[in-house]
């Protein structure tokens, strides 16, 4: 199965700043997703990262707040913009390859002061 | 809208006990169901994937069953060990859902030595 590297693993940020999270896969994958896990909650899909085009966002998530890039089949970034304490969560990248179940990175634990 | 529920929310058992975790989903038109394990501060590890046409899958001491018509799945863990302590998450992909996983809130399992 694909090996996923997500960076940073954790960060503490100031209110109003932005942070970009990177997701690197060791092989080409069909689909890449970004999820959020708020404290005590389950995972919620933010968006599907589409190669070479705009990401597809789920209800309640917008591009201005969570811009996503996917320049190729092995790399994607998620930016959390203008952060507030409510954005404190674990952010996870996941990938789907040919005939493979969905696999997740180790996540980025983000705290906003 | 698909909703996934996991019962119980938390479970504490002595080492060696066999146990069952439950998952239910509201829309039976699923593509597949996946069980994950999440250790504290970590990402998700895929345990078992059951396609909609299958009734069960087994991996070592783990056995997952699926009753699509009733919207239920169970994860059976035999001879539990302290190393099994983690949060177990159930997730489904609804037909036509483009690989989007809908997660339950998880069951936090503690196996006491």
Coordinates of C-alpha atoms in Angstrom, one line a residue, chain A:
Chain A
X1 CA 0.0 0.0 0.0
X2 CA 1.0 3.6 -0.5
X3 CA 3.2 5.3 2.1
X4 CA 1.9 8.7 3.0
X5 CA 4.0 11.5 4.6
X6 CA 2.2 14.4 6.1
X7 CA 3.9 17.5 7.4
X8 CA 4.0 19.1 9.8
X9 CA 2.9 16.5 12.4
X10 CA 1.8 19.2 14.7
X11 CA 1.9 23.0 15.1
X12 CA 0.7 25.7 17.4
X13 CA -0.4 28.9 15.6
X14 CA -1.5 32.3 16.4
X15 CA -5.0 33.5 15.7
X16 CA -5.4 35.1 12.3
X17 CA -2.4 33.3 10.7
X18 CA -2.5 30.6 8.0
X19 CA -0.8 27.2 7.9
X20 CA -0.1 25.0 4.9
X21 CA -0.1 21.2 5.4
X22 CA 1.7 19.0 2.9
X23 CA 0.8 15.4 1.9
X24 CA 3.3 13.4 -0.1
X25 CA 2.7 9.9 -1.4
X26 CA 5.4 7.5 -2.5
X27 CA 3.4 6.3 -5.6
X28 CA 0.8 7.8 -7.9
X29 CA -2.7 7.6 -6.6
X30 CA -6.1 8.0 -8.1
X31 CA -7.7 10.2 -5.5
X32 CA -6.6 12.3 -2.6
X33 CA -8.8 13.6 0.2
X34 CA -8.5 16.0 3.2
X35 CA -10.4 15.3 6.4
X36 CA -10.8 17.2 9.7
X37 CA -11.2 15.6 13.1
X38 CA -12.3 18.1 15.7
X39 CA -11.7 17.2 19.4
X40 CA -14.0 14.4 20.5
X41 CA -15.6 14.1 17.1
X42 CA -15.3 11.8 14.1
X43 CA -13.7 12.6 10.8
X44 CA -15.4 14.9 8.4
X45 CA -14.5 15.2 4.7
X46 CA -13.3 18.7 3.8
X47 CA -12.7 18.2 0.1
X48 CA -11.5 16.0 -2.7
X49 CA -8.2 17.2 -4.1
X50 CA -8.3 17.1 -7.9
X51 CA -5.2 17.0 -10.0
X52 CA -4.7 20.2 -12.0
X53 CA -8.1 21.7 -11.2
X54 CA -10.0 23.2 -8.3
X55 CA -10.8 20.9 -5.3
X56 CA -14.4 19.7 -4.8
X57 CA -15.6 21.0 -1.4
X58 CA -18.1 19.4 0.9
X59 CA -21.0 21.4 2.4
X60 CA -19.8 23.7 5.0
X61 CA -16.3 24.1 3.7
X62 CA -15.2 26.8 1.3
X63 CA -12.1 27.5 -0.9
X64 CA -11.3 30.8 0.7
X65 CA -10.9 29.1 4.1
X66 CA -9.3 25.9 3.0
X67 CA -7.5 26.4 -0.3
X68 CA -6.2 23.1 -1.7
X69 CA -3.6 22.3 -4.3
X70 CA -2.8 19.1 -6.1
X71 CA -0.2 19.7 -8.8
X72 CA 0.5 16.1 -9.6
X73 CA -0.6 12.5 -8.7
X74 CA 1.6 12.2 -5.6
X75 CA 1.3 15.6 -3.8
X76 CA -1.3 17.8 -2.3
X77 CA -1.5 20.8 0.2
X78 CA -4.2 22.1 2.4
X79 CA -4.0 25.6 3.8
X80 CA -6.0 26.6 6.8
X81 CA -6.5 30.3 6.5
X82 CA -7.1 33.1 9.0
X83 CA -7.2 30.6 11.8
X84 CA -9.4 30.8 14.9
X85 CA -9.5 28.6 18.0
X86 CA -12.4 26.7 16.3
X87 CA -9.9 25.4 13.7
X88 CA -8.0 23.5 16.3
X89 CA -8.3 19.9 15.0
X90 CA -6.4 17.0 13.5
X91 CA -6.2 17.4 9.7
X92 CA -5.7 14.1 7.8
X93 CA -4.8 13.4 4.2
X94 CA -6.0 10.1 2.6
X95 CA -5.4 8.5 -0.7
X96 CA -7.0 5.8 -2.9
X97 CA -5.0 3.8 -5.4
X98 CA -5.9 1.2 -7.9
X99 CA -7.7 -1.7 -6.1
X100 CA -6.6 -0.4 -2.8
X101 CA -8.7 0.6 0.3
X102 CA -8.4 4.2 1.4
X103 CA -5.2 4.9 3.4
X104 CA -4.5 7.8 5.8
X105 CA -1.5 9.8 6.8
X106 CA -0.6 10.3 10.4
X107 CA -2.3 13.6 10.5
X108 CA -1.4 17.1 11.5
X109 CA -2.5 18.2 15.0
X110 CA -3.2 21.9 14.9
X111 CA -3.7 24.1 17.9
X112 CA -4.6 27.8 17.6
X113 CA -4.0 30.2 20.5

